[in-house]
Coordinates of C-alpha atoms and ligand atoms in Angstrom, one line a residue:
M657 CA -47.4 -54.6 -19.0
T658 CA -50.8 -53.0 -18.3
E659 CA -53.9 -55.1 -18.3
T660 CA -54.9 -53.9 -21.8
G661 CA -51.4 -54.5 -23.1
I662 CA -51.1 -51.0 -24.6
R663 CA -48.0 -49.0 -23.9
P664 CA -46.6 -45.9 -25.7
P665 CA -44.1 -46.5 -28.6
Y666 CA -40.6 -47.4 -27.3
A667 CA -41.8 -47.6 -23.7
G668 CA -39.2 -49.6 -21.8
S669 CA -36.2 -48.4 -23.8
R670 CA -33.5 -46.3 -22.1
Y671 CA -34.1 -42.5 -21.7
P672 CA -32.5 -41.0 -24.9
R673 CA -29.3 -39.0 -24.4
L674 CA -29.8 -36.2 -26.9
A675 CA -26.2 -35.2 -27.3
Q676 CA -25.4 -38.7 -28.4
I677 CA -28.0 -38.8 -31.1
P678 CA -26.6 -37.5 -34.5
A679 CA -30.0 -37.1 -36.0
F680 CA -31.1 -34.9 -33.1
T681 CA -28.0 -32.8 -32.8
E682 CA -28.0 -32.2 -36.6
C683 CA -31.7 -31.3 -36.5
I684 CA -31.5 -28.8 -33.6
A685 CA -28.4 -27.1 -34.9
R686 CA -30.2 -25.9 -38.0
D687 CA -32.5 -23.1 -39.0
W688 CA -32.3 -20.5 -36.3
D689 CA -32.5 -16.9 -37.0
T690 CA -29.6 -14.7 -35.7
V691 CA -30.6 -12.5 -32.9
P692 CA -28.3 -9.6 -32.1
V693 CA -28.1 -9.0 -28.3
F694 CA -26.2 -6.2 -26.6
P695 CA -25.3 -6.0 -22.9
D696 CA -28.0 -4.0 -21.1
L697 CA -25.8 -1.5 -19.1
V698 CA -26.7 1.6 -17.2
A699 CA -25.1 4.6 -19.1
G700 CA -21.7 5.5 -17.7
T701 CA -20.9 2.0 -16.4
A702 CA -18.0 1.3 -18.7
E703 CA -16.3 4.7 -18.0
A704 CA -16.7 4.3 -14.2
A705 CA -15.3 0.8 -14.2
A706 CA -12.3 1.8 -16.3
A707 CA -11.5 4.6 -13.8
H708 CA -11.8 2.1 -11.0
R709 CA -9.3 -0.2 -12.6
D710 CA -6.9 2.7 -13.0
R711 CA -7.2 3.4 -9.2
L712 CA -6.6 -0.3 -8.4
S713 CA -3.7 -0.4 -10.8
A714 CA -2.1 2.6 -9.1
A715 CA -2.7 1.1 -5.6
L716 CA -1.1 -2.3 -6.5
P717 CA 1.7 -1.6 -8.9
G718 CA 3.5 -4.7 -10.2
R719 CA 0.8 -7.1 -8.9
T720 CA -1.2 -9.5 -11.0
V721 CA -4.8 -9.3 -9.9
V722 CA -7.6 -11.8 -10.5
A723 CA -11.2 -11.0 -9.6
S724 CA -14.3 -13.1 -10.3
A725 CA -18.0 -12.4 -10.6
G726 CA -18.6 -15.7 -8.7
T727 CA -21.2 -18.5 -9.2
A728 CA -24.6 -18.8 -7.7
P729 CA -24.9 -21.6 -5.1
V730 CA -26.9 -24.6 -6.2
R731 CA -30.3 -25.0 -4.6
N732 CA -31.2 -28.3 -6.2
D733 CA -30.0 -30.1 -9.3
D734 CA -29.8 -27.5 -12.0
S735 CA -31.8 -24.9 -10.0
N736 CA -29.5 -22.3 -8.4
Y737 CA -30.1 -19.5 -6.0
G738 CA -30.4 -16.2 -7.7
F739 CA -27.1 -15.0 -9.1
R740 CA -25.7 -11.6 -8.0
A741 CA -22.2 -10.7 -9.2
D742 CA -19.5 -9.9 -6.6
S743 CA -19.5 -6.2 -5.8
S744 CA -15.7 -5.6 -6.3
F745 CA -15.8 -7.4 -9.6
V746 CA -18.7 -5.2 -10.7
W747 CA -16.8 -2.1 -9.4
L748 CA -13.9 -3.1 -11.6
T749 CA -15.7 -4.2 -14.7
G750 CA -19.3 -3.1 -14.9
C751 CA -20.0 -6.7 -15.9
Q752 CA -22.6 -8.8 -14.1
S753 CA -22.0 -12.1 -16.0
E754 CA -21.9 -15.2 -13.8
D755 CA -18.5 -16.9 -13.8
A756 CA -16.7 -14.1 -15.6
V757 CA -13.1 -13.4 -14.5
L758 CA -11.0 -10.2 -14.7
V759 CA -7.2 -10.6 -15.0
M760 CA -5.0 -7.5 -14.6
T761 CA -1.4 -8.0 -15.4
P762 CA 1.3 -5.4 -14.7
R763 CA 3.1 -3.6 -17.4
A764 CA 5.2 -0.4 -17.4
G765 CA 3.0 2.4 -16.0
G766 CA 0.0 0.3 -15.2
H767 CA -1.9 -2.9 -15.9
D768 CA -3.3 -4.7 -18.9
A769 CA -6.9 -5.9 -18.2
V770 CA -8.6 -8.8 -19.9
L771 CA -12.2 -9.9 -19.1
Y772 CA -13.0 -13.6 -19.5
I773 CA -16.7 -14.2 -20.1
P774 CA -18.4 -17.6 -20.6
A775 CA -19.3 -17.5 -24.3
P776 CA -23.0 -18.2 -24.9
F777 CA -23.7 -21.6 -26.4
R778 CA -25.5 -21.0 -29.7
P779 CA -27.1 -23.2 -32.3
G780 CA -24.5 -25.7 -33.5
D781 CA -22.9 -25.9 -30.1
D782 CA -23.8 -29.0 -28.0
G783 CA -24.2 -26.6 -25.0
F784 CA -27.0 -24.8 -26.9
F785 CA -29.5 -27.4 -25.7
S786 CA -27.5 -29.2 -23.0
N787 CA -26.0 -26.4 -20.8
A788 CA -28.6 -24.9 -18.5
A789 CA -26.2 -22.1 -17.4
H790 CA -25.0 -20.7 -20.7
G791 CA -27.1 -22.5 -23.5
E792 CA -29.3 -20.0 -25.3
L793 CA -32.1 -22.6 -25.5
W794 CA -32.2 -22.4 -21.7
V795 CA -31.3 -18.8 -20.9
G796 CA -32.4 -17.0 -24.1
P797 CA -30.3 -15.2 -26.6
S798 CA -27.3 -13.6 -24.9
A799 CA -24.7 -10.9 -25.7
G800 CA -21.7 -12.3 -27.5
L801 CA -18.1 -11.5 -26.6
P802 CA -17.6 -8.7 -29.2
E803 CA -20.7 -7.0 -27.9
W804 CA -19.3 -7.1 -24.4
A805 CA -16.0 -5.7 -25.5
D806 CA -17.7 -2.9 -27.3
A807 CA -20.0 -2.1 -24.4
L808 CA -17.3 -2.2 -21.7
G809 CA -14.3 -0.9 -23.7
I810 CA -12.1 -3.7 -22.4
A811 CA -10.4 -6.7 -24.0
V812 CA -12.8 -9.7 -23.8
Q813 CA -11.9 -13.3 -24.3
P814 CA -13.9 -16.5 -23.8
L815 CA -13.6 -18.0 -20.4
S816 CA -12.2 -21.2 -22.0
A817 CA -9.2 -19.2 -23.1
L818 CA -8.2 -18.5 -19.5
S819 CA -6.8 -22.0 -19.0
A820 CA -3.9 -21.2 -21.4
R821 CA -2.8 -18.4 -19.0
E822 CA -3.2 -20.3 -15.7
S823 CA 0.6 -20.6 -15.2
E824 CA 0.8 -16.7 -15.2
L825 CA -1.6 -16.5 -12.3
R826 CA 0.5 -18.4 -9.9
G827 CA 1.1 -16.1 -6.9
A828 CA -1.4 -13.5 -8.2
F829 CA -3.6 -11.6 -5.8
A830 CA -7.1 -13.1 -6.1
S831 CA -10.3 -11.8 -4.7
R832 CA -12.4 -13.9 -2.3
A833 CA -15.0 -14.5 -5.0
A834 CA -12.2 -16.0 -7.2
A835 CA -11.2 -18.5 -4.4
S836 CA -11.9 -21.6 -6.4
L837 CA -10.0 -20.4 -9.4
A838 CA -7.2 -19.3 -7.1
A839 CA -7.0 -22.7 -5.6
R840 CA -6.7 -24.3 -9.0
V841 CA -4.0 -22.0 -10.4
G842 CA -2.0 -21.4 -7.2
A843 CA -3.0 -17.7 -6.8
E844 CA -3.4 -16.2 -3.3
V845 CA -6.8 -15.2 -1.9
S846 CA -5.4 -11.9 -0.8
D847 CA -6.5 -9.9 2.3
E848 CA -4.4 -7.0 1.0
L849 CA -6.4 -7.0 -2.3
E850 CA -9.7 -7.1 -0.4
R851 CA -8.6 -4.4 1.9
T852 CA -7.3 -2.2 -1.0
L853 CA -10.6 -2.7 -2.9
S854 CA -12.6 -1.9 0.2
N855 CA -10.6 1.3 0.8
L856 CA -10.8 2.4 -2.8
R857 CA -14.6 1.8 -2.9
M858 CA -15.1 4.1 0.1
V859 CA -14.9 7.3 -2.0
K860 CA -17.7 7.4 -4.6
D861 CA -17.2 9.2 -7.9
D862 CA -20.0 11.3 -9.4
W863 CA -21.4 8.4 -11.4
E864 CA -21.6 6.2 -8.4
V865 CA -23.3 9.0 -6.4
G866 CA -25.8 9.3 -9.2
Q867 CA -26.5 5.6 -9.0
L868 CA -27.0 5.8 -5.2
R869 CA -29.4 8.8 -5.7
D870 CA -31.4 6.7 -8.1
A871 CA -31.5 3.8 -5.7
V872 CA -32.6 6.1 -2.8
D873 CA -35.3 7.7 -5.0
A874 CA -36.6 4.3 -6.0
S875 CA -36.6 3.3 -2.3
V876 CA -38.5 6.4 -1.3
A877 CA -41.2 5.5 -3.9
G878 CA -41.2 2.0 -2.5
F879 CA -41.9 3.2 1.0
A880 CA -44.9 5.1 -0.4
A881 CA -46.1 1.9 -2.3
V882 CA -45.8 -0.1 1.0
A883 CA -47.6 2.5 3.2
R884 CA -50.4 2.6 0.7
E885 CA -50.9 -1.2 1.2
V886 CA -51.1 -1.0 5.0
P887 CA -55.0 -0.7 5.1
R888 CA -55.3 -3.7 2.9
A889 CA -52.7 -5.7 4.8
I890 CA -54.7 -5.1 8.0
A891 CA -58.2 -5.5 6.5
E892 CA -57.5 -8.7 4.7
G893 CA -55.1 -10.2 7.2
L894 CA -52.3 -10.3 4.7
G895 CA -49.8 -9.0 7.3
E896 CA -46.1 -8.3 7.1
R897 CA -45.7 -10.8 4.2
W898 CA -47.8 -8.5 2.0
L899 CA -45.8 -5.4 2.7
Q900 CA -42.5 -7.3 2.2
G901 CA -43.8 -8.6 -1.1
T902 CA -45.0 -5.1 -2.1
F903 CA -41.5 -3.6 -1.5
D904 CA -39.6 -6.5 -3.1
R905 CA -41.8 -6.3 -6.2
H906 CA -41.3 -2.6 -6.4
A907 CA -37.5 -3.1 -6.0
R908 CA -37.5 -5.7 -8.8
T909 CA -39.5 -3.6 -11.1
F910 CA -37.6 -0.3 -10.7
G911 CA -34.2 -1.7 -9.9
N912 CA -32.4 -5.0 -9.7
G913 CA -34.2 -6.1 -6.6
P914 CA -34.0 -5.5 -2.8
G915 CA -30.5 -4.6 -1.8
Y916 CA -30.8 -6.8 1.3
S917 CA -33.5 -8.8 3.0
T918 CA -36.4 -6.5 3.5
I919 CA -37.4 -5.9 7.2
V920 CA -41.1 -5.3 8.0
G921 CA -41.7 -5.4 11.7
S922 CA -45.1 -4.6 13.2
G923 CA -45.6 -4.0 16.9
G924 CA -43.5 -6.5 18.9
H925 CA -41.5 -7.4 15.8
A926 CA -40.2 -3.9 15.3
P927 CA -37.6 -4.1 18.1
I928 CA -36.2 -7.3 16.6
L929 CA -33.2 -6.0 14.7
H930 CA -33.2 -8.3 11.7
W931 CA -36.9 -9.2 11.5
V932 CA -36.7 -10.7 8.0
R933 CA -39.2 -13.5 8.8
C934 CA -42.0 -11.0 8.1
D935 CA -44.6 -13.5 8.9
G936 CA -46.7 -11.6 11.4
P937 CA -49.9 -9.5 11.2
I938 CA -49.9 -5.7 10.9
V939 CA -51.1 -4.7 14.3
P940 CA -53.5 -1.8 13.7
H941 CA -52.4 0.6 16.5
A942 CA -48.8 -0.4 16.7
A943 CA -45.7 1.2 15.1
L944 CA -44.4 -0.4 12.0
L945 CA -40.7 -0.5 11.3
L946 CA -39.7 -0.6 7.6
D947 CA -36.1 -1.1 6.7
M948 CA -36.0 -1.4 2.9
G949 CA -33.6 -0.6 0.1
V950 CA -33.8 -0.8 -3.7
E951 CA -30.7 -2.1 -5.4
A952 CA -30.4 -0.2 -8.7
R953 CA -29.7 -2.1 -11.9
S954 CA -26.1 -1.0 -11.6
L955 CA -26.2 -2.8 -8.2
Y956 CA -25.7 0.2 -6.0
T957 CA -28.2 0.0 -3.1
A958 CA -30.1 2.3 -0.8
D959 CA -30.7 1.4 2.9
V960 CA -33.5 3.4 4.5
T961 CA -35.6 2.9 7.6
R962 CA -38.7 4.7 8.8
T963 CA -41.0 3.7 11.6
I964 CA -44.6 4.7 10.8
P965 CA -47.9 4.4 12.8
A966 CA -50.0 1.8 11.1
S967 CA -53.1 3.9 12.0
G968 CA -51.6 7.1 10.9
T969 CA -51.2 8.4 14.4
F970 CA -48.5 7.5 17.0
S971 CA -49.5 6.7 20.5
T972 CA -48.0 8.9 23.2
A973 CA -45.4 6.3 24.1
Q974 CA -44.5 5.7 20.5
R975 CA -44.2 9.4 19.8
E976 CA -41.9 9.9 22.8
V977 CA -39.6 7.1 21.7
H978 CA -39.6 8.4 18.1
D979 CA -38.8 11.9 19.4
L980 CA -35.7 10.7 21.3
V981 CA -34.5 8.7 18.3
E982 CA -35.0 11.8 16.1
R983 CA -32.9 13.9 18.5
A984 CA -30.1 11.3 18.4
H985 CA -30.4 11.1 14.6
R986 CA -30.1 14.9 14.2
A987 CA -27.1 14.9 16.6
G988 CA -25.4 12.2 14.4
L989 CA -26.2 13.9 11.1
A990 CA -24.8 17.2 12.4
L991 CA -21.3 15.6 12.5
I992 CA -21.2 14.2 9.0
R993 CA -18.7 16.5 7.2
P994 CA -15.2 16.3 5.8
G995 CA -12.4 16.3 8.4
V996 CA -14.6 14.8 11.2
E997 CA -13.7 11.3 12.4
Y998 CA -16.1 8.8 11.1
L999 CA -17.2 7.6 14.6
D1000 CA -18.0 11.0 16.0
F1001 CA -21.6 10.7 14.7
H1002 CA -21.9 7.5 16.7
F1003 CA -20.8 9.1 20.0
A1004 CA -22.9 12.2 19.4
A1005 CA -26.0 10.0 18.8
M1006 CA -25.2 7.7 21.8
E1007 CA -24.9 10.7 24.1
V1008 CA -28.5 11.8 23.3
I1009 CA -29.8 8.2 23.6
A1010 CA -28.1 7.7 27.0
Q1011 CA -29.3 11.0 28.4
G1012 CA -32.9 10.3 27.2
L1013 CA -32.9 6.8 28.7
H1014 CA -31.5 8.3 32.0
D1015 CA -34.3 10.9 32.0
W1016 CA -36.8 8.0 31.7
G1017 CA -35.2 6.2 34.6
L1018 CA -34.0 3.3 32.5
L1019 CA -30.3 3.6 33.1
P1020 CA -28.9 1.8 36.2
V1021 CA -25.9 4.1 36.3
S1022 CA -25.1 7.8 35.5
V1023 CA -25.1 9.0 31.9
D1024 CA -21.3 9.4 32.0
E1025 CA -20.8 5.9 33.4
A1026 CA -23.0 4.4 30.7
L1027 CA -21.2 6.3 27.9
S1028 CA -17.8 5.3 29.1
P1029 CA -16.0 2.4 27.3
Q1030 CA -16.4 0.3 30.4
G1031 CA -20.2 0.9 30.7
Q1032 CA -22.4 1.0 27.6
H1033 CA -25.5 0.2 29.7
H1034 CA -27.7 2.2 27.2
R1035 CA -26.7 -0.3 24.5
R1036 CA -29.1 -2.8 26.1
Y1037 CA -31.7 -1.0 24.1
L1038 CA -29.5 -0.3 21.0
A1039 CA -27.1 -3.2 20.7
C1040 CA -26.4 -2.8 17.0
G1041 CA -24.2 -0.4 15.1
I1042 CA -25.8 2.9 14.0
G1043 CA -24.2 3.5 10.6
H1044 CA -22.0 2.1 7.9
H1045 CA -20.6 2.9 4.5
L1046 CA -23.1 2.3 1.6
G1047 CA -22.5 1.5 -2.0
L1048 CA -22.5 -1.7 -4.1
D1049 CA -22.9 -3.5 -0.8
V1050 CA -25.3 -2.5 1.9
H1051 CA -22.5 -2.8 4.4
D1052 CA -20.0 -1.4 1.9
C1053 CA -16.2 -1.5 2.4
S1054 CA -16.5 -4.1 5.2
Q1055 CA -13.0 -5.4 4.6
S1056 CA -11.3 -2.1 5.5
H1057 CA -9.3 -2.1 8.7
Y1058 CA -10.4 -0.1 11.7
E1059 CA -8.1 2.8 11.1
D1060 CA -9.3 3.1 7.5
Y1061 CA -13.0 3.1 8.5
M1062 CA -14.1 3.7 12.0
G1063 CA -11.0 5.7 12.9
A1064 CA -10.6 7.6 9.6
D1065 CA -11.7 11.1 8.9
L1066 CA -14.6 11.6 6.5
V1067 CA -13.8 12.8 3.1
P1068 CA -16.0 14.1 0.2
G1069 CA -17.5 11.2 -1.7
V1070 CA -18.2 9.0 1.2
V1071 CA -21.7 7.7 1.4
M1072 CA -22.9 6.3 4.7
T1073 CA -26.0 5.6 6.7
V1074 CA -26.9 7.1 10.0
E1075 CA -29.4 4.9 11.8
P1076 CA -30.0 5.3 15.5
G1077 CA -32.9 3.5 17.1
L1078 CA -34.4 2.2 20.3
Y1079 CA -35.5 -1.4 20.7
F1080 CA -37.8 -2.1 23.6
H1081 CA -38.5 -5.8 23.4
Q1082 CA -41.8 -7.2 24.5
H1083 CA -40.2 -9.4 27.2
D1084 CA -37.7 -6.9 28.6
L1085 CA -38.5 -6.8 32.3
T1086 CA -36.5 -3.6 32.8
L1087 CA -39.1 -1.6 30.9
P1088 CA -42.5 -0.2 32.0
P1089 CA -45.3 -2.0 30.3
E1090 CA -46.2 1.0 28.0
L1091 CA -42.7 0.9 26.4
R1092 CA -42.6 -2.9 25.8
G1093 CA -42.9 -3.9 22.2
I1094 CA -41.9 -0.5 20.7
G1095 CA -39.1 -0.4 18.2
V1096 CA -38.1 2.7 16.4
R1097 CA -35.3 3.2 13.9
L1098 CA -34.6 6.2 11.7
E1099 CA -32.1 5.5 8.9
D1100 CA -30.9 8.0 6.2
D1101 CA -28.3 7.7 3.5
V1102 CA -25.9 10.6 3.6
L1103 CA -23.3 11.9 1.2
V1104 CA -20.3 13.7 2.5
T1105 CA -19.9 16.8 0.3
A1106 CA -17.0 19.3 0.0
R1107 CA -18.3 21.4 2.8
G1108 CA -20.7 19.3 4.7
S1109 CA -23.2 16.6 3.9
E1110 CA -26.4 15.9 1.9
V1111 CA -29.1 13.6 3.1
L1112 CA -30.0 11.6 0.0
S1113 CA -33.2 10.2 1.6
A1114 CA -34.4 13.6 2.8
A1115 CA -37.7 13.1 0.9
L1116 CA -38.9 11.0 3.8
P1117 CA -39.6 13.0 7.0
I1118 CA -37.8 12.2 10.2
D1119 CA -40.0 14.1 12.8
A1120 CA -43.0 12.3 14.3
A1121 CA -45.5 14.9 13.0
G1122 CA -44.0 14.7 9.5
V1123 CA -44.0 10.9 9.5
E1124 CA -47.7 10.9 10.6
A1125 CA -48.7 13.4 7.9
W1126 CA -46.7 11.4 5.3
T1127 CA -48.3 8.1 6.4
L1128 CA -51.9 9.5 6.6
D1129 CA -51.5 10.8 3.0
K1130 CA -50.5 7.3 1.9
L1131 CA -53.2 5.5 3.9
E1132 CA -55.8 7.7 2.3
T1133 CA -54.6 7.0 -1.2
P1134 CA -54.2 3.2 -1.6
N1135 CA -52.4 1.8 -4.6
R1136 CA -54.8 1.1 -7.5
Ligands
LIG1597 MN1 -28.3 0.1 7.5

């Protein structure tokens, strides 16, 4: 009791449980207008997904397959980390609904596919006001199951109907994202399924290539948006955070978001391979490494890196490092074509790197000894991989076995990155002072075509003079 004795009405009674109050549930169920909502899909999504299901069906005849979109991890109470549907599930369905499940059951000549989607809770359902994941009062009006079936051209059932079929799923191949469902129904989280999906996803169809082109184009525009903010980031002390935020906002606006954690590394941060802390200043005369990719709304992502001079002009040392990385990059790009083994680009780029480091007196052994499988001394300054498949995942097809990936021949429709670099850390005592704290990476997204390859990110220059001219143009025309 307060001193004045005044408390609000019913103060001291238990907090009301709305679902247990008939007057409330009756009241909130009434008088809502019907809002038609249709799935917001990129054109061509349904057709591509149907073709992907056919490919999986042909690869795993007679197998029941279960795939799931997955569930966002909880951050706190009813607040989850951002949801992003599992890539193989999206590849098979085109659907990005949290908790949705695809079941493919074998029949003569193929599979029947049913997509189970959590039905939105609408006025009249208790979940309408009480379910923060699927209640429309919480998440807004949502597409219904008939609209999903229409948009995707697949049989759609409410997720609640899946329980009636659980006995059929015993022994089925389940994707990793469906692990909790698999545990419940006795399905097998299957490496064979993951590997098969990974291998199938390696060859992109025309629609997927179009999505990747869009993602790359949006990323190229994002690089320009970031470069235009460099003067402000320096002048106002806003630092790497500002540039990271600039790209991520661009990615969210023109795509689904960043396809991976944006890397903005200025000066001594540039050699740090995964500098995603992005909490340092933009050093005015240092090189600035930008590794940034827009994930399109279809969830296909770009993965592009350029290293630009924050001032518009590279120092002599920065330019020499950039020139060597450019030569390695060109040597790698030259080997991207059908019939060439995937790893050849790696060895071609590494030969250039090792020779260059040798010429600078940085190799403790001969070039040949460094390049040999028992040496690899040059990798001190380039310890990461210098390429990977690209698609719905930034490191796409990562469940493929060595002989299907590293050791396989390139074929038309493969999309991959080539990304050599040199990473001269600030505290590396093997380096002369002028090289310490310089990190340069050049990363392009490359499509293997029928006769050769196409650099999808070719709108961004790779030579030092071109990078300087591109950067100066942006520095002189800041964003409005
Ligand atoms: Mn990459």
